[in-house]
Amino acid sequence: MEVSLYPGCSFDGVAREYRESVEAVAKILSVEFKELPDWTCCGASSAHVANDKLAVALAATNLETADRVGMDLVVPCAACFQRLKVAEKHLKQGKPVEGFSGKYEGKFHIKPIVDFFWENVGEKALKEKVKTPLKGLNPVCYYGCLTARPPKVTDAKNAEDPQEMDRLLKALGANVRNWSFKTDCCGGNLTLSRTDLQLKLTRKLLDMAEEAGADCIVTECPMCHMNLDSKQKEISQEAGKLYNTPVFYFSELMGLAFEDRSVEKWLGRHTVDPRPLLKQRGLI
Amino acid sequence: MTVKELPQAITPNASFRKKVEEMSEEKVSACYQCEKCTNGCPLAFAMDIAPHKVIRSVHLGLKDTVLNSDTIWVCASCETCTTRCPNGIDIAHIMDTLRQIAQREGVKASQRNVPIFHDVFLSSMRRFGRVHEASMAVTYSLKSGGIKGLLGQAGMGLGMFKKGKVKILPSRFRANKRVRDIFRATERKG
């Protein structure tokens, strides 16, 4: 199966283990992700603050490229996904997009990467590759804000309670916990500019995961991962109690269940080391 | 942060509402103040004017109150309000519109570092065609907090570097001119 991939700016940087694990599991599942040629930044969380037209045009130019390639476009970053969908809606409604004069027919779908694995690769193909079921692991799925919201843009089936990642992890054998904070904000937009507020929002997610009986959090968004994984030391200092919850990319857990040999290399890039938990559960 | 009380006696002025509605293409006047946006907002606790009151203030033409508020800069664009508004108002987009008006009219942002972050982020995008995280974070730290700010972030940066998560050099590719052209084509017309 071949599809286009829009990696986004974090995929080579802070989310390096995300890229490595996505590439590894794609190989196992015979999925070929073709990186969108000469892709450019989608405008992310800043262009829409400065100028609506700039924000739409920056994303639209990538849709033109995807149209030319002619394959569905898979996106591993929640913010990139949403910005590309905003541009898609503009173009499909025939609204003029200043700064963009390209051709667009829209003969492809834009999909968050978890939805792609769950819906296009499918449960059967995933289950066939499972060598070590993730028995004993109790994750909560954290989707973040922008793969879901707002549904009139994202076309999410269930924006308040998405299910795709939950089902995918259950197919891998995990004991997925239910919780009400799947799409609550981690404060990603304020990480650098109002760190105090971001820490409050992220701490709430860590607390609620614990209350739901989870031993780890799983995400599909590079910014959510960074906030949840790399800020626990600061949160511990502020709270006066130890926070030490492993945070995985869903693709890392796929690799773990498929027994990919690079799993420990990916996990070594985390701030909270998930290996003690996995050893305790007999998974590595 | 202190919660701002809106003035009691005011003469409504529709011109600001009309401007916001025209720029955002959102029907602000459809709001009937159910407060669903505020009740679901994860950052309402840190705002001086609750989201539903921002909308009401736009109705009433309280331009200065809104443009000088913490709220428009504290909003993280999580879009919970937009998703839940029973009248289909894209409130997160209204926040964008208000930030854009504030910036264009030179209103000093109550949250100094938020626009600095967005400026630095956009400069990186404009220069390289993609955001280069490492240089963006260094520039932001310097601009927001000087040498002290840079040193404050150094520990985190070093940690990331040791884990192999810092991309040293920006990507080199042909399309970055395309990005600069888009910036140029859209900046004056706004």
CSV table of N, CA, C and O in Angstrom, one decimal, chain A residues 9-10 12-17 35 38-41 43-54 57-58 61-62 65 82 95 98-99 145-146 149-152 159-160 185 189-190 192-194 197 200-201 223 225-226 230-231 234 268-271, chain B residues 23 25 42-43 45-46 73-80 82-84 88 90 93 96-97 99-100 103-104 111 113-114 117-118 121-122 125 129-131 133 136-137 140 153 156 160 163-167 173-175 178-179 182-183 185-187 189-190:
chain,number,residue,atom,x,y,z
A,9,CYS,N,7.2,19.6,10.8
A,9,CYS,CA,8.6,20.1,11.2
A,9,CYS,C,9.2,19.3,12.4
A,9,CYS,O,10.4,19.3,12.5
A,10,SER,N,8.4,18.7,13.2
A,10,SER,CA,8.9,18.1,14.4
A,10,SER,C,9.4,16.7,14.2
A,10,SER,O,10.1,16.1,15.0
A,12,ASP,N,11.6,15.3,12.3
A,12,ASP,CA,13.1,15.1,12.3
A,12,ASP,C,13.7,15.6,13.6
A,12,ASP,O,14.9,15.4,13.8
A,13,GLY,N,13.0,16.3,14.4
A,13,GLY,CA,13.6,16.9,15.6
A,13,GLY,C,13.1,16.3,16.8
A,13,GLY,O,13.5,15.1,17.1
A,14,VAL,N,12.3,17.0,17.6
A,14,VAL,CA,11.9,16.5,18.9
A,14,VAL,C,11.1,15.2,18.8
A,14,VAL,O,11.0,14.5,19.8
A,15,ALA,N,10.5,14.9,17.7
A,15,ALA,CA,9.8,13.7,17.5
A,15,ALA,C,10.5,12.6,16.8
A,15,ALA,O,9.9,11.8,16.1
A,16,ARG,N,11.8,12.6,16.9
A,16,ARG,CA,12.6,11.7,16.1
A,16,ARG,C,12.2,10.2,16.3
A,16,ARG,O,12.1,9.4,15.3
A,17,GLU,N,12.0,9.8,17.6
A,17,GLU,CA,11.6,8.4,17.8
A,17,GLU,C,10.2,8.1,17.2
A,17,GLU,O,9.9,6.9,16.9
A,35,GLU,N,7.2,10.5,1.3
A,35,GLU,CA,7.2,11.8,1.8
A,35,GLU,C,6.8,12.8,0.7
A,35,GLU,O,7.3,12.8,-0.4
A,38,ASP,N,9.1,18.2,-1.4
A,38,ASP,CA,9.3,19.6,-1.2
A,38,ASP,C,8.2,20.2,-0.3
A,38,ASP,O,7.7,21.3,-0.5
A,39,TRP,N,7.7,19.4,0.7
A,39,TRP,CA,6.7,20.0,1.6
A,39,TRP,C,7.2,21.2,2.3
A,39,TRP,O,8.4,21.3,2.6
A,40,THR,N,6.3,22.1,2.7
A,40,THR,CA,6.7,23.3,3.4
A,40,THR,C,5.8,23.3,4.7
A,40,THR,O,4.8,22.6,4.8
A,41,CYS,N,6.2,24.2,5.6
A,41,CYS,CA,5.5,24.3,6.9
A,41,CYS,C,4.0,24.6,6.7
A,41,CYS,O,3.7,25.5,5.8
A,43,GLY,N,2.1,26.2,8.6
A,43,GLY,CA,1.7,27.5,9.3
A,43,GLY,C,1.5,27.2,10.7
A,43,GLY,O,1.5,28.2,11.5
A,44,ALA,N,1.2,26.0,11.1
A,44,ALA,CA,1.1,25.5,12.5
A,44,ALA,C,0.3,26.5,13.4
A,44,ALA,O,-0.7,27.0,13.0
A,45,SER,N,0.8,26.6,14.6
A,45,SER,CA,0.0,27.4,15.6
A,45,SER,C,0.2,28.9,15.5
A,45,SER,O,-0.5,29.6,16.3
A,46,SER,N,1.0,29.3,14.7
A,46,SER,CA,1.3,30.8,14.7
A,46,SER,C,0.7,31.6,13.5
A,46,SER,O,0.4,32.7,13.7
A,47,ALA,N,0.7,30.9,12.3
A,47,ALA,CA,0.2,31.7,11.1
A,47,ALA,C,-1.2,32.2,11.3
A,47,ALA,O,-1.5,33.3,11.0
A,48,HIS,N,-2.1,31.4,11.9
A,48,HIS,CA,-3.5,31.8,12.1
A,48,HIS,C,-3.7,32.9,13.1
A,48,HIS,O,-4.7,33.6,13.1
A,49,VAL,N,-2.7,33.0,14.0
A,49,VAL,CA,-2.7,34.1,14.9
A,49,VAL,C,-2.4,35.5,14.2
A,49,VAL,O,-2.9,36.5,14.6
A,50,ALA,N,-1.5,35.4,13.2
A,50,ALA,CA,-1.0,36.6,12.6
A,50,ALA,C,-1.9,37.1,11.4
A,50,ALA,O,-2.2,38.2,11.2
A,51,ASN,N,-2.4,36.1,10.6
A,51,ASN,CA,-3.0,36.4,9.4
A,51,ASN,C,-3.7,35.2,8.8
A,51,ASN,O,-3.1,34.2,8.4
A,52,ASP,N,-5.1,35.3,8.7
A,52,ASP,CA,-5.8,34.2,8.2
A,52,ASP,C,-5.4,33.7,6.8
A,52,ASP,O,-5.3,32.5,6.5
A,53,LYS,N,-5.1,34.7,5.9
A,53,LYS,CA,-4.8,34.4,4.5
A,53,LYS,C,-3.5,33.6,4.4
A,53,LYS,O,-3.4,32.7,3.6
A,54,LEU,N,-2.5,34.1,5.2
A,54,LEU,CA,-1.2,33.5,5.2
A,54,LEU,C,-1.4,32.0,5.7
A,54,LEU,O,-0.9,31.1,5.1
A,57,ALA,N,-3.0,29.9,2.9
A,57,ALA,CA,-2.2,29.7,1.7
A,57,ALA,C,-1.0,28.8,2.0
A,57,ALA,O,-0.6,28.0,1.2
A,58,LEU,N,-0.4,28.9,3.2
A,58,LEU,CA,0.8,28.0,3.5
A,58,LEU,C,0.4,26.6,3.5
A,58,LEU,O,1.2,25.7,3.0
A,61,THR,N,-0.7,25.3,-0.4
A,61,THR,CA,0.4,25.0,-1.3
A,61,THR,C,0.8,23.5,-1.2
A,61,THR,O,1.2,22.8,-2.2
A,62,ASN,N,0.7,22.9,0.0
A,62,ASN,CA,1.1,21.5,0.2
A,62,ASN,C,0.0,20.6,-0.4
A,62,ASN,O,0.2,19.5,-0.8
A,65,THR,N,0.5,20.1,-4.1
A,65,THR,CA,1.5,19.0,-4.3
A,65,THR,C,0.9,17.6,-4.1
A,65,THR,O,1.1,16.7,-4.9
A,82,GLN,N,-4.8,19.5,11.2
A,82,GLN,CA,-5.9,20.4,11.3
A,82,GLN,C,-5.7,21.6,10.3
A,82,GLN,O,-6.6,22.0,9.6
A,95,LYS,N,-13.7,29.0,-2.0
A,95,LYS,CA,-13.3,30.3,-1.6
A,95,LYS,C,-12.0,30.7,-2.1
A,95,LYS,O,-11.1,29.9,-2.2
A,98,GLU,N,-6.0,33.8,-1.2
A,98,GLU,CA,-4.9,34.8,-1.6
A,98,GLU,C,-3.5,34.2,-1.4
A,98,GLU,O,-3.3,33.6,-0.3
A,99,GLY,N,-2.6,34.5,-2.3
A,99,GLY,CA,-1.3,34.0,-2.1
A,99,GLY,C,-1.1,32.6,-2.7
A,99,GLY,O,0.0,32.0,-2.6
A,145,CYS,N,-5.9,18.0,20.9
A,145,CYS,CA,-7.0,18.8,20.5
A,145,CYS,C,-7.3,18.6,19.0
A,145,CYS,O,-8.5,18.6,18.6
A,146,LEU,N,-6.3,18.6,18.2
A,146,LEU,CA,-6.6,19.1,16.8
A,146,LEU,C,-6.8,18.0,15.8
A,146,LEU,O,-7.0,18.3,14.6
A,149,ARG,N,-10.8,18.4,16.7
A,149,ARG,CA,-11.6,19.6,16.7
A,149,ARG,C,-11.1,20.7,15.7
A,149,ARG,O,-9.9,20.8,15.4
A,150,PRO,N,-12.1,21.5,15.2
A,150,PRO,CA,-13.5,21.3,15.3
A,150,PRO,C,-14.0,20.3,14.3
A,150,PRO,O,-13.5,20.3,13.1
A,151,PRO,N,-15.0,19.5,14.6
A,151,PRO,CA,-15.4,18.4,13.6
A,151,PRO,C,-15.8,18.9,12.3
A,151,PRO,O,-15.7,18.2,11.3
A,152,LYS,N,-16.3,20.2,12.2
A,152,LYS,CA,-16.7,20.6,10.9
A,152,LYS,C,-15.5,20.8,10.0
A,152,LYS,O,-15.6,20.9,8.7
A,159,ALA,N,-15.8,13.7,17.9
A,159,ALA,CA,-14.8,14.7,18.4
A,159,ALA,C,-14.7,14.7,19.9
A,159,ALA,O,-13.6,15.0,20.4
A,160,GLU,N,-15.7,14.4,20.7
A,160,GLU,CA,-15.6,14.4,22.1
A,160,GLU,C,-15.1,13.1,22.7
A,160,GLU,O,-14.6,13.1,23.8
A,185,CYS,N,-6.9,19.8,26.3
A,185,CYS,CA,-5.7,20.5,25.9
A,185,CYS,C,-4.5,20.3,26.8
A,185,CYS,O,-4.7,20.5,28.0
A,189,ASN,N,0.3,25.2,22.8
A,189,ASN,CA,0.6,26.5,22.2
A,189,ASN,C,1.3,27.5,23.1
A,189,ASN,O,1.9,28.5,22.7
A,190,LEU,N,1.2,27.2,24.4
A,190,LEU,CA,1.8,28.1,25.4
A,190,LEU,C,3.1,27.6,26.1
A,190,LEU,O,3.6,28.1,27.0
A,192,LEU,N,6.3,27.6,25.4
A,192,LEU,CA,7.4,28.5,25.6
A,192,LEU,C,6.9,29.8,26.2
A,192,LEU,O,7.6,30.4,27.0
A,193,SER,N,5.7,30.3,25.8
A,193,SER,CA,5.4,31.7,26.2
A,193,SER,C,4.7,31.8,27.5
A,193,SER,O,4.8,32.9,28.2
A,194,ARG,N,3.9,30.8,28.0
A,194,ARG,CA,3.3,30.8,29.3
A,194,ARG,C,3.5,29.4,29.9
A,194,ARG,O,2.6,28.6,30.1
A,197,LEU,N,1.3,28.1,32.7
A,197,LEU,CA,-0.1,27.6,32.3
A,197,LEU,C,0.0,26.2,31.7
A,197,LEU,O,-0.8,25.3,32.0
A,200,LYS,N,0.3,23.5,34.2
A,200,LYS,CA,-0.9,23.2,34.9
A,200,LYS,C,-1.8,22.3,34.1
A,200,LYS,O,-2.4,21.3,34.7
A,201,LEU,N,-1.9,22.6,32.8
A,201,LEU,CA,-2.8,21.8,32.0
A,201,LEU,C,-2.2,20.4,31.8
A,201,LEU,O,-3.0,19.4,31.9
A,223,MET,N,3.8,17.5,19.8
A,223,MET,CA,3.7,18.5,20.8
A,223,MET,C,3.2,18.0,22.1
A,223,MET,O,3.7,18.3,23.2
A,225,HIS,N,3.3,14.9,23.0
A,225,HIS,CA,4.3,14.0,23.6
A,225,HIS,C,5.4,14.8,24.3
A,225,HIS,O,5.7,14.5,25.5
A,226,MET,N,5.8,15.9,23.7
A,226,MET,CA,6.9,16.7,24.4
A,226,MET,C,6.4,17.2,25.7
A,226,MET,O,7.1,17.1,26.7
A,230,SER,N,8.4,15.4,28.7
A,230,SER,CA,9.6,16.1,29.1
A,230,SER,C,9.4,17.1,30.2
A,230,SER,O,10.4,17.7,30.6
A,231,LYS,N,8.2,17.3,30.7
A,231,LYS,CA,8.0,18.3,31.7
A,231,LYS,C,7.7,17.8,33.1
A,231,LYS,O,7.3,18.5,34.0
A,234,GLU,N,9.7,19.2,36.1
A,234,GLU,CA,9.3,20.5,36.5
A,234,GLU,C,7.9,20.4,37.3
A,234,GLU,O,7.7,21.1,38.3
A,268,GLY,N,14.8,5.0,24.4
A,268,GLY,CA,16.0,5.6,25.0
A,268,GLY,C,16.0,7.1,24.8
A,268,GLY,O,16.7,7.9,25.4
A,269,ARG,N,15.1,7.6,23.9
A,269,ARG,CA,15.1,9.1,23.6
A,269,ARG,C,14.1,9.8,24.5
A,269,ARG,O,13.9,11.0,24.4
A,270,HIS,N,13.3,9.0,25.3
A,270,HIS,CA,12.3,9.6,26.1
A,270,HIS,C,12.9,10.2,27.3
A,270,HIS,O,14.0,9.8,27.8
A,271,THR,N,12.2,11.2,27.9
A,271,THR,CA,12.7,11.8,29.2
A,271,THR,C,12.3,10.9,30.3
A,271,THR,O,13.2,10.6,31.2
B,23,MET,N,-14.2,40.6,9.1
B,23,MET,CA,-12.9,40.0,9.0
B,23,MET,C,-12.9,38.5,9.3
B,23,MET,O,-12.3,37.7,8.6
B,25,GLU,N,-15.7,36.5,9.1
B,25,GLU,CA,-16.8,35.8,8.5
B,25,GLU,C,-17.6,34.9,9.4
B,25,GLU,O,-18.1,33.9,9.1
B,42,PRO,N,-10.4,25.2,28.8
B,42,PRO,CA,-9.4,24.8,29.8
B,42,PRO,C,-8.6,25.9,30.3
B,42,PRO,O,-7.9,25.7,31.3
B,43,LEU,N,-8.6,27.1,29.7
B,43,LEU,CA,-7.8,28.2,30.2
B,43,LEU,C,-8.6,29.3,30.8
B,43,LEU,O,-8.1,30.3,31.2
B,45,PHE,N,-9.7,29.7,33.7
B,45,PHE,CA,-9.1,30.1,35.0
B,45,PHE,C,-8.0,31.2,34.9
B,45,PHE,O,-7.8,31.9,35.9
B,46,ALA,N,-7.4,31.3,33.8
B,46,ALA,CA,-6.3,32.2,33.6
B,46,ALA,C,-6.7,33.5,32.8
B,46,ALA,O,-5.8,34.3,32.5
B,73,TRP,N,-4.7,36.5,24.4
B,73,TRP,CA,-3.3,35.9,24.3
B,73,TRP,C,-3.2,34.7,25.1
B,73,TRP,O,-2.2,33.9,24.9
B,74,VAL,N,-4.1,34.4,26.0
B,74,VAL,CA,-4.0,33.2,26.9
B,74,VAL,C,-4.7,32.0,26.2
B,74,VAL,O,-4.3,30.9,26.4
B,75,CYS,N,-5.6,32.3,25.3
B,75,CYS,CA,-6.3,31.3,24.5
B,75,CYS,C,-5.3,30.5,23.8
B,75,CYS,O,-4.5,31.0,23.1
B,76,ALA,N,-5.4,29.1,23.9
B,76,ALA,CA,-4.4,28.2,23.3
B,76,ALA,C,-4.9,27.7,22.0
B,76,ALA,O,-4.3,26.7,21.4
B,77,SER,N,-6.0,28.2,21.5
B,77,SER,CA,-6.6,27.7,20.2
B,77,SER,C,-6.9,26.2,20.2
B,77,SER,O,-6.7,25.5,19.2
B,78,CYS,N,-7.4,25.7,21.3
B,78,CYS,CA,-7.7,24.3,21.4
B,78,CYS,C,-9.0,23.9,20.7
B,78,CYS,O,-9.3,22.8,20.5
B,79,GLU,N,-9.8,24.9,20.5
B,79,GLU,CA,-11.1,24.8,19.7
B,79,GLU,C,-12.2,24.1,20.4
B,79,GLU,O,-13.2,23.6,19.7
B,80,THR,N,-12.1,23.9,21.7
B,80,THR,CA,-13.2,23.3,22.4
B,80,THR,C,-14.5,24.2,22.3
B,80,THR,O,-15.6,23.7,22.0
B,82,THR,N,-15.3,26.4,20.0
B,82,THR,CA,-15.8,26.3,18.6
B,82,THR,C,-16.6,25.0,18.4
B,82,THR,O,-17.7,25.1,17.7
B,83,THR,N,-16.1,23.9,18.9
B,83,THR,CA,-16.8,22.6,18.7
B,83,THR,C,-18.1,22.6,19.4
B,83,THR,O,-19.1,22.0,18.9
B,84,ARG,N,-18.2,23.3,20.6
B,84,ARG,CA,-19.4,23.2,21.4
B,84,ARG,C,-20.5,24.3,21.2
B,84,ARG,O,-21.6,24.2,21.7
B,88,GLY,N,-22.9,27.7,16.3
B,88,GLY,CA,-22.0,27.5,15.3
B,88,GLY,C,-21.0,28.6,15.1
B,88,GLY,O,-20.4,28.8,14.0
B,90,ASP,N,-17.5,30.2,15.4
B,90,ASP,CA,-16.1,29.7,15.6
B,90,ASP,C,-15.4,30.7,16.5
B,90,ASP,O,-14.7,31.6,16.1
B,93,HIS,N,-11.7,31.2,16.3
B,93,HIS,CA,-11.4,32.1,15.1
B,93,HIS,C,-11.6,33.5,15.4
B,93,HIS,O,-10.8,34.4,15.0
B,96,ASP,N,-8.6,34.7,17.1
B,96,ASP,CA,-7.5,35.0,16.1
B,96,ASP,C,-7.8,36.4,15.5
B,96,ASP,O,-6.8,37.2,15.4
B,97,THR,N,-9.0,36.7,15.1
B,97,THR,CA,-9.4,38.0,14.5
B,97,THR,C,-9.0,39.1,15.5
B,97,THR,O,-8.4,40.1,15.1
B,99,ARG,N,-6.8,39.1,17.9
B,99,ARG,CA,-5.3,39.2,18.0
B,99,ARG,C,-4.8,39.9,16.8
B,99,ARG,O,-3.9,40.8,16.9
B,100,GLN,N,-5.4,39.6,15.6
B,100,GLN,CA,-4.9,40.3,14.4
B,100,GLN,C,-5.2,41.8,14.4
B,100,GLN,O,-4.4,42.6,14.1
B,103,GLN,N,-2.8,43.5,16.9
B,103,GLN,CA,-1.4,43.6,16.3
B,103,GLN,C,-1.4,44.7,15.3
B,103,GLN,O,-0.4,45.5,15.2
B,104,ARG,N,-2.4,44.7,14.4
B,104,ARG,CA,-2.4,45.7,13.3
B,104,ARG,C,-2.5,47.1,13.9
B,104,ARG,O,-2.0,48.1,13.3
B,111,GLN,N,0.1,40.0,27.3
B,111,GLN,CA,1.0,38.9,27.5
B,111,GLN,C,2.2,39.0,26.6
B,111,GLN,O,2.2,38.6,25.5
B,113,ASN,N,5.1,37.8,26.0
B,113,ASN,CA,5.9,36.7,25.4
B,113,ASN,C,5.1,36.0,24.3
B,113,ASN,O,5.7,35.3,23.5
B,114,VAL,N,3.8,36.0,24.3
B,114,VAL,CA,3.0,35.2,23.4
B,114,VAL,C,3.2,35.7,21.9
B,114,VAL,O,3.6,35.0,21.1
B,117,PHE,N,6.7,34.9,20.8
B,117,PHE,CA,6.8,33.5,20.3
B,117,PHE,C,6.3,33.3,18.9
B,117,PHE,O,7.0,32.7,18.0
B,118,HIS,N,5.1,33.9,18.6
B,118,HIS,CA,4.6,33.7,17.2
B,118,HIS,C,5.4,34.4,16.2
B,118,HIS,O,5.6,33.8,15.1
B,121,PHE,N,8.5,32.2,15.6
B,121,PHE,CA,8.0,31.0,14.9
B,121,PHE,C,7.8,31.3,13.4
B,121,PHE,O,8.3,30.6,12.5
B,122,LEU,N,7.2,32.4,13.1
B,122,LEU,CA,6.9,32.7,11.7
B,122,LEU,C,8.2,33.1,11.0
B,122,LEU,O,8.3,32.8,9.8
B,125,MET,N,9.9,30.0,9.9
B,125,MET,CA,9.1,29.4,8.8
B,125,MET,C,9.5,30.2,7.5
B,125,MET,O,9.7,29.6,6.4
B,129,GLY,N,11.4,27.9,5.2
B,129,GLY,CA,10.4,27.1,4.6
B,129,GLY,C,9.7,26.1,5.5
B,129,GLY,O,8.6,25.7,5.3
B,130,ARG,N,10.5,25.7,6.5
B,130,ARG,CA,10.0,24.8,7.5
B,130,ARG,C,10.5,25.4,8.8
B,130,ARG,O,11.5,26.1,8.8
B,131,VAL,N,9.9,25.1,9.9
B,131,VAL,CA,10.3,25.6,11.2
B,131,VAL,C,11.6,24.8,11.7
B,131,VAL,O,11.5,23.6,11.7
B,133,GLU,N,13.4,24.0,14.7
B,133,GLU,CA,13.1,24.0,16.2
B,133,GLU,C,14.2,24.6,17.0
B,133,GLU,O,14.0,25.5,17.9
B,136,MET,N,14.9,28.3,16.4
B,136,MET,CA,13.7,29.0,16.9
B,136,MET,C,13.7,29.1,18.4
B,136,MET,O,13.4,30.2,18.9
B,137,ALA,N,13.9,28.1,19.1
B,137,ALA,CA,13.9,28.1,20.6
B,137,ALA,C,15.0,29.0,21.1
B,137,ALA,O,14.7,29.7,22.1
B,140,TYR,N,13.8,32.6,20.5
B,140,TYR,CA,12.7,33.0,21.4
B,140,TYR,C,13.3,33.2,22.8
B,140,TYR,O,12.9,34.2,23.4
B,153,GLN,N,16.6,28.0,29.4
B,153,GLN,CA,16.2,26.9,28.5
B,153,GLN,C,17.3,25.9,28.2
B,153,GLN,O,17.1,24.9,27.6
B,156,MET,N,17.2,22.1,29.3
B,156,MET,CA,16.2,21.4,28.5
B,156,MET,C,16.8,21.1,27.1
B,156,MET,O,16.7,20.0,26.6
B,160,MET,N,17.7,17.4,25.4
B,160,MET,CA,17.1,17.0,24.1
B,160,MET,C,18.3,16.6,23.2
B,160,MET,O,18.2,15.6,22.5
B,163,LYS,N,19.7,13.2,23.8
B,163,LYS,CA,18.7,12.2,23.4
B,163,LYS,C,18.6,12.1,21.9
B,163,LYS,O,17.8,11.4,21.3
B,164,GLY,N,19.4,12.9,21.2
B,164,GLY,CA,19.4,12.8,19.7
B,164,GLY,C,18.2,13.5,19.1
B,164,GLY,O,17.7,13.2,18.0
B,165,LYS,N,17.5,14.4,19.9
B,165,LYS,CA,16.3,15.0,19.4
B,165,LYS,C,16.4,16.4,18.9
B,165,LYS,O,15.5,17.1,18.7
B,166,VAL,N,17.7,16.9,18.7
B,166,VAL,CA,17.9,18.2,18.2
B,166,VAL,C,18.5,18.1,16.8
B,166,VAL,O,19.5,17.5,16.6
B,167,LYS,N,17.7,18.6,15.8
B,167,LYS,CA,18.2,18.7,14.5
B,167,LYS,C,19.1,19.9,14.3
B,167,LYS,O,18.6,21.0,14.5
B,173,PHE,N,16.1,22.7,0.9
B,173,PHE,CA,15.2,22.2,-0.1
B,173,PHE,C,14.8,23.3,-1.0
B,173,PHE,O,14.9,24.5,-0.6
B,174,ARG,N,14.2,23.0,-2.2
B,174,ARG,CA,14.0,24.0,-3.2
B,174,ARG,C,12.8,24.9,-2.9
B,174,ARG,O,12.7,26.0,-3.3
B,175,ALA,N,11.8,24.4,-2.1
B,175,ALA,CA,10.5,25.1,-2.1
B,175,ALA,C,10.5,26.3,-1.1
B,175,ALA,O,9.5,26.9,-1.0
B,178,ARG,N,8.9,29.4,-2.3
B,178,ARG,CA,7.5,29.3,-2.4
B,178,ARG,C,6.9,29.9,-1.1
B,178,ARG,O,5.9,30.7,-1.1
B,179,VAL,N,7.5,29.6,0.0
B,179,VAL,CA,7.0,30.1,1.3
B,179,VAL,C,7.2,31.6,1.4
B,179,VAL,O,6.2,32.3,1.8
B,182,ILE,N,4.6,33.4,-0.5
B,182,ILE,CA,3.3,33.4,0.1
B,182,ILE,C,3.2,34.5,1.2
B,182,ILE,O,2.3,35.2,1.3
B,183,PHE,N,4.3,34.6,2.0
B,183,PHE,CA,4.4,35.7,3.0
B,183,PHE,C,4.2,37.0,2.3
B,183,PHE,O,3.4,37.9,2.8
B,185,ALA,N,2.9,37.8,-0.6
B,185,ALA,CA,1.6,38.0,-1.2
B,185,ALA,C,0.5,38.3,-0.2
B,185,ALA,O,-0.5,38.9,-0.6
B,186,THR,N,0.6,37.8,1.0
B,186,THR,CA,-0.5,37.9,1.9
B,186,THR,C,-0.3,39.0,3.0
B,186,THR,O,-1.2,39.4,3.6
B,187,GLU,N,1.0,39.5,3.1
B,187,GLU,CA,1.2,40.3,4.3
B,187,GLU,C,0.6,41.7,4.2
B,187,GLU,O,0.0,42.1,5.2
B,189,LYS,N,-2.1,42.7,2.4
B,189,LYS,CA,-3.6,42.7,2.3
B,189,LYS,C,-4.1,42.2,3.6
B,189,LYS,O,-5.3,42.5,4.0
B,190,GLY,N,-3.3,41.4,4.4
B,190,GLY,CA,-3.8,40.9,5.7
B,190,GLY,C,-5.0,40.1,5.5
B,190,GLY,O,-6.0,40.3,6.2
